[in-house]
CSV table of C-alpha atoms in Angstrom, one decimal:
chain,number,residue,atom,x,y,z
A,171,UNK,CA,10.7,-8.9,-21.6
A,172,UNK,CA,9.8,-10.0,-18.1
A,173,UNK,CA,12.7,-11.6,-16.1
A,174,UNK,CA,10.6,-13.8,-13.8
A,175,UNK,CA,7.0,-14.4,-14.9
A,176,UNK,CA,4.3,-16.2,-13.0
A,177,UNK,CA,0.9,-17.3,-14.3
A,178,UNK,CA,-1.8,-16.9,-13.4
A,179,UNK,CA,-1.7,-13.5,-11.6
A,180,UNK,CA,-5.0,-14.3,-9.9
A,181,UNK,CA,-6.5,-17.7,-9.0
A,182,UNK,CA,-9.8,-18.3,-7.3
A,183,UNK,CA,-10.8,-21.9,-6.7
A,184,UNK,CA,-12.9,-24.1,-4.4
A,185,UNK,CA,-11.7,-26.1,-1.5
A,186,UNK,CA,-10.5,-29.5,-2.4
A,187,UNK,CA,-9.4,-28.6,-5.9
A,188,UNK,CA,-5.9,-29.2,-7.3
A,189,UNK,CA,-4.2,-26.3,-8.9
A,190,UNK,CA,-0.8,-25.3,-10.4
A,191,UNK,CA,1.1,-22.0,-10.6
A,192,UNK,CA,3.7,-21.7,-13.3
A,193,UNK,CA,7.0,-19.8,-13.1
A,194,UNK,CA,9.5,-19.1,-15.7
A,195,UNK,CA,12.7,-17.1,-15.7
A,196,UNK,CA,14.7,-16.0,-18.7
A,197,UNK,CA,17.8,-14.8,-16.8
A,198,UNK,CA,19.8,-17.9,-17.0
A,199,UNK,CA,19.8,-18.2,-13.2
A,200,UNK,CA,20.7,-21.5,-11.6
A,201,UNK,CA,18.4,-21.3,-8.5
A,202,UNK,CA,14.7,-20.8,-8.3
A,203,UNK,CA,12.4,-20.4,-5.2
A,204,UNK,CA,8.8,-20.3,-4.1
A,205,UNK,CA,7.8,-17.9,-1.3
A,206,UNK,CA,4.4,-17.5,0.4
A,207,UNK,CA,3.1,-14.2,1.7
A,208,UNK,CA,0.2,-14.6,4.1
A,209,UNK,CA,-2.6,-12.2,5.0
A,210,UNK,CA,-0.4,-10.4,7.4
A,211,UNK,CA,2.2,-9.8,4.6
A,212,UNK,CA,4.7,-12.2,6.2
A,213,UNK,CA,7.0,-13.7,3.6
A,214,UNK,CA,8.4,-17.2,4.1
A,215,UNK,CA,10.4,-19.4,1.8
A,216,UNK,CA,8.7,-22.7,0.8
A,217,UNK,CA,11.1,-24.3,-1.6
A,218,UNK,CA,14.2,-23.8,-3.7
A,219,UNK,CA,15.7,-25.6,-6.6
A,220,UNK,CA,19.2,-25.6,-7.8
A,221,UNK,CA,20.0,-27.3,-11.1
A,222,UNK,CA,16.8,-29.3,-10.8
A,223,UNK,CA,17.7,-30.5,-7.3
A,224,UNK,CA,15.6,-29.6,-4.3
A,225,UNK,CA,17.9,-27.9,-1.9
A,226,UNK,CA,15.6,-27.0,0.9
A,227,UNK,CA,12.1,-28.0,1.7
A,228,UNK,CA,10.6,-26.0,4.6
A,229,UNK,CA,7.9,-27.6,6.7
A,230,UNK,CA,5.1,-27.0,4.3
A,231,UNK,CA,2.3,-29.6,3.8
A,232,UNK,CA,3.1,-32.3,1.4
A,233,UNK,CA,0.0,-31.2,-0.6
A,234,UNK,CA,2.5,-28.6,-2.0
A,235,UNK,CA,4.9,-30.0,-4.6
A,236,UNK,CA,7.4,-28.1,-6.7
A,237,UNK,CA,8.0,-29.4,-10.1
A,238,UNK,CA,11.0,-28.3,-12.3
A,239,UNK,CA,11.0,-29.6,-15.9
A,240,UNK,CA,14.1,-27.6,-16.6
A,241,UNK,CA,16.4,-24.9,-15.2
A,242,UNK,CA,14.2,-22.1,-16.4
A,243,UNK,CA,10.9,-23.3,-14.8
A,244,UNK,CA,9.7,-24.1,-11.3
A,245,UNK,CA,6.0,-24.8,-11.1
A,246,UNK,CA,4.1,-25.1,-7.8
A,247,UNK,CA,1.4,-27.8,-7.7
A,248,UNK,CA,-1.1,-27.8,-4.8
A,249,UNK,CA,-3.4,-30.7,-4.1
A,250,UNK,CA,-6.6,-30.6,-2.1
A,251,UNK,CA,-6.7,-26.9,-1.5
A,252,UNK,CA,-7.7,-25.6,1.9
A,253,UNK,CA,-9.0,-22.2,3.0
A,254,UNK,CA,-5.7,-21.5,4.8
A,255,UNK,CA,-3.8,-21.8,1.5
A,256,UNK,CA,-5.2,-18.4,0.4
A,257,UNK,CA,-2.1,-16.2,0.1
A,258,UNK,CA,0.1,-14.5,-2.4
A,259,UNK,CA,2.8,-16.9,-3.8
A,260,UNK,CA,6.0,-15.4,-5.2
A,261,UNK,CA,8.4,-17.1,-7.5
A,262,UNK,CA,12.0,-15.9,-7.5
A,263,UNK,CA,15.4,-16.8,-9.0
A,264,UNK,CA,19.0,-16.1,-8.2
A,265,UNK,CA,22.2,-16.2,-10.3
A,266,UNK,CA,23.8,-18.9,-8.2
A,267,UNK,CA,23.4,-20.8,-5.0
A,268,UNK,CA,24.9,-17.8,-3.1
A,269,UNK,CA,21.8,-15.9,-3.7
A,270,UNK,CA,23.2,-13.1,-5.9
A,271,UNK,CA,21.0,-11.2,-8.3
A,272,UNK,CA,17.8,-12.2,-6.6
A,273,UNK,CA,14.8,-11.5,-8.7
A,274,UNK,CA,11.1,-11.9,-7.8
A,275,UNK,CA,8.1,-12.5,-9.9
A,276,UNK,CA,5.0,-10.3,-9.6
A,277,UNK,CA,3.1,-12.8,-7.5
A,278,UNK,CA,0.0,-15.0,-7.8
A,279,UNK,CA,-2.9,-14.2,-5.5
A,280,UNK,CA,-4.6,-17.5,-4.6
A,281,UNK,CA,-8.0,-17.3,-3.1
A,282,UNK,CA,-9.6,-20.6,-1.9
A,283,UNK,CA,-13.4,-20.4,-1.3
B,1299,UNK,CA,19.0,-20.0,12.1
B,1300,UNK,CA,19.0,-16.5,10.9
B,1301,UNK,CA,16.3,-14.0,11.8
B,1302,UNK,CA,15.3,-10.4,10.9
B,1303,UNK,CA,13.6,-7.9,13.2
B,1304,UNK,CA,11.9,-4.8,12.0
B,1305,UNK,CA,10.8,-3.2,15.2
B,1306,UNK,CA,8.4,-0.6,13.7
B,1307,UNK,CA,5.2,-2.0,12.3
B,1308,UNK,CA,3.9,1.4,11.2
B,1309,UNK,CA,5.8,4.7,10.6
B,1310,UNK,CA,4.2,8.0,9.6
B,1311,UNK,CA,6.3,10.7,8.1
B,1312,UNK,CA,5.5,14.1,6.6
B,1313,UNK,CA,6.2,14.5,3.0
B,1314,UNK,CA,9.7,16.1,2.6
B,1315,UNK,CA,10.9,14.9,6.0
B,1316,UNK,CA,13.7,12.4,6.4
B,1317,UNK,CA,13.1,8.7,7.0
B,1318,UNK,CA,14.9,5.9,8.8
B,1319,UNK,CA,13.5,2.3,8.9
B,1320,UNK,CA,15.2,0.0,11.3
B,1321,UNK,CA,16.3,-3.5,10.7
B,1322,UNK,CA,18.2,-5.9,13.0
B,1323,UNK,CA,19.4,-9.3,12.0
B,1324,UNK,CA,20.7,-12.4,13.6
B,1325,UNK,CA,23.1,-14.5,11.7
B,1326,UNK,CA,26.4,-16.3,12.5
B,1327,UNK,CA,28.5,-15.4,9.5
B,1328,UNK,CA,28.6,-12.4,7.2
B,1329,UNK,CA,25.1,-11.9,6.0
B,1330,UNK,CA,23.8,-10.9,2.6
B,1331,UNK,CA,21.3,-8.1,3.4
B,1332,UNK,CA,18.5,-6.7,1.3
B,1333,UNK,CA,15.7,-4.1,1.4
B,1334,UNK,CA,12.6,-4.5,-0.7
B,1335,UNK,CA,9.6,-2.3,-1.2
B,1336,UNK,CA,6.1,-3.5,-1.9
B,1337,UNK,CA,3.3,-1.2,-3.0
B,1338,UNK,CA,-0.3,-2.3,-2.5
B,1339,UNK,CA,-1.2,-5.3,-4.7
B,1340,UNK,CA,2.2,-5.3,-6.3
B,1341,UNK,CA,5.3,-7.5,-6.2
B,1342,UNK,CA,8.6,-7.0,-4.5
B,1343,UNK,CA,11.0,-4.4,-5.8
B,1344,UNK,CA,14.7,-4.5,-4.7
B,1345,UNK,CA,15.8,-1.1,-3.3
B,1346,UNK,CA,19.4,-2.1,-2.4
B,1347,UNK,CA,21.6,-4.9,-1.2
B,1348,UNK,CA,24.8,-5.5,0.8
B,1349,UNK,CA,27.1,-8.4,0.1
B,1350,UNK,CA,30.5,-7.0,1.0
B,1351,UNK,CA,32.7,-3.9,0.8
B,1352,UNK,CA,31.6,-0.4,1.5
B,1353,UNK,CA,29.1,-0.5,4.4
B,1354,UNK,CA,27.1,2.4,3.1
B,1355,UNK,CA,25.0,1.2,0.2
B,1356,UNK,CA,23.2,3.4,-2.3
B,1357,UNK,CA,20.0,2.1,-3.8
B,1358,UNK,CA,17.2,3.2,-6.2
B,1359,UNK,CA,14.8,6.1,-5.6
B,1360,UNK,CA,17.2,7.9,-3.4
B,1361,UNK,CA,17.4,5.3,-0.6
B,1362,UNK,CA,20.6,4.3,1.2
B,1363,UNK,CA,21.4,1.8,4.0
B,1364,UNK,CA,24.3,1.3,6.3
B,1365,UNK,CA,25.5,-2.1,7.5
B,1366,UNK,CA,26.8,-1.9,11.1
B,1367,UNK,CA,28.2,-5.3,12.1
B,1368,UNK,CA,28.7,-4.3,15.7
B,1369,UNK,CA,25.0,-3.5,16.0
B,1370,UNK,CA,23.7,-6.2,13.7
B,1371,UNK,CA,21.8,-3.5,11.9
B,1372,UNK,CA,21.0,-2.5,8.3
B,1373,UNK,CA,18.8,0.6,8.6
B,1374,UNK,CA,17.3,2.2,5.5
B,1375,UNK,CA,17.3,5.9,5.1
B,1376,UNK,CA,16.1,8.6,2.8
B,1377,UNK,CA,16.7,12.3,3.2
B,1378,UNK,CA,13.4,13.5,1.9
B,1379,UNK,CA,10.3,11.3,1.3
B,1380,UNK,CA,7.8,11.7,-1.4
B,1381,UNK,CA,4.1,10.7,-1.3
B,1382,UNK,CA,4.9,7.8,-3.7
B,1383,UNK,CA,7.2,6.2,-1.1
B,1384,UNK,CA,4.1,5.1,0.9
B,1385,UNK,CA,4.4,1.3,0.8
B,1386,UNK,CA,5.4,-1.8,2.8
B,1387,UNK,CA,9.2,-2.1,3.3
B,1388,UNK,CA,10.9,-5.4,4.0
B,1389,UNK,CA,14.4,-6.1,5.3
B,1390,UNK,CA,15.8,-9.6,4.4
B,1391,UNK,CA,18.9,-11.6,5.1
B,1392,UNK,CA,20.3,-14.2,2.9
B,1393,UNK,CA,22.5,-17.1,3.8
B,1394,UNK,CA,24.8,-19.5,2.2
B,1395,UNK,CA,25.3,-22.6,4.2
B,1396,UNK,CA,27.8,-24.2,1.8
B,1397,UNK,CA,25.4,-26.9,0.7
B,1398,UNK,CA,23.3,-24.6,-1.3
B,1399,UNK,CA,21.1,-21.6,-1.1
B,1400,UNK,CA,18.9,-21.2,2.0
B,1401,UNK,CA,16.8,-18.5,0.5
B,1402,UNK,CA,15.9,-15.2,2.1
B,1403,UNK,CA,14.6,-14.7,5.6
B,1404,UNK,CA,12.3,-11.6,5.8
B,1405,UNK,CA,11.3,-9.3,8.5
B,1406,UNK,CA,7.6,-8.7,9.1
B,1407,UNK,CA,7.7,-5.4,7.3
B,1408,UNK,CA,7.2,-1.7,8.1
B,1409,UNK,CA,4.2,0.1,6.7
B,1410,UNK,CA,5.2,3.6,5.7
B,1411,UNK,CA,2.5,6.3,5.7
B,1412,UNK,CA,3.2,9.7,4.2
B,1413,UNK,CA,1.4,12.7,5.5
B,1414,UNK,CA,0.8,15.6,3.2
């Protein structure tokens, strides 16, 4: 009965590959987000989606693209993976655009070799 | 743009002792403030949050935090720590610009070590 679920939990891949991380929320929230936690544990927002519209797009490489087929899903697609992309990626959702009832997924640890 | 400062990178506390983790924020309007805890290899667990109202907020696991607007602070406290409290603690500020959610801005975290 997980509220925000991400798959896979671990992902090991070679440089240059393309990969996707899936995120689904069953809370009926309007807004979903992707965060990146680097090796120093610093968390930074990458994207957010509200009602299938991209609201903010931080200065991340355009190799990263969020895709939202519906309000309950926000997938993260990464092209041409680089060593520096290794990190933990967290999906999150909130009840509305004011950020209430913020809920995080358990994270996806991406390792690029 | 908003920012969050957690001045203590590491804190060591004896089991049973009291704890205070510091958090200062910079934000032009009334902020939404959060404290999260992350155990090794785990996700983020919300300890407590402040949106409005009473400035002393009670959270889970016996934690509380006090919002002090004059000091731009939101320090986390616990009267008596347990060995299971050893983890990374993150303070975060959320904003709402009117055009949509801006997400959370996190501090760099405080690593809490519990001594037996």
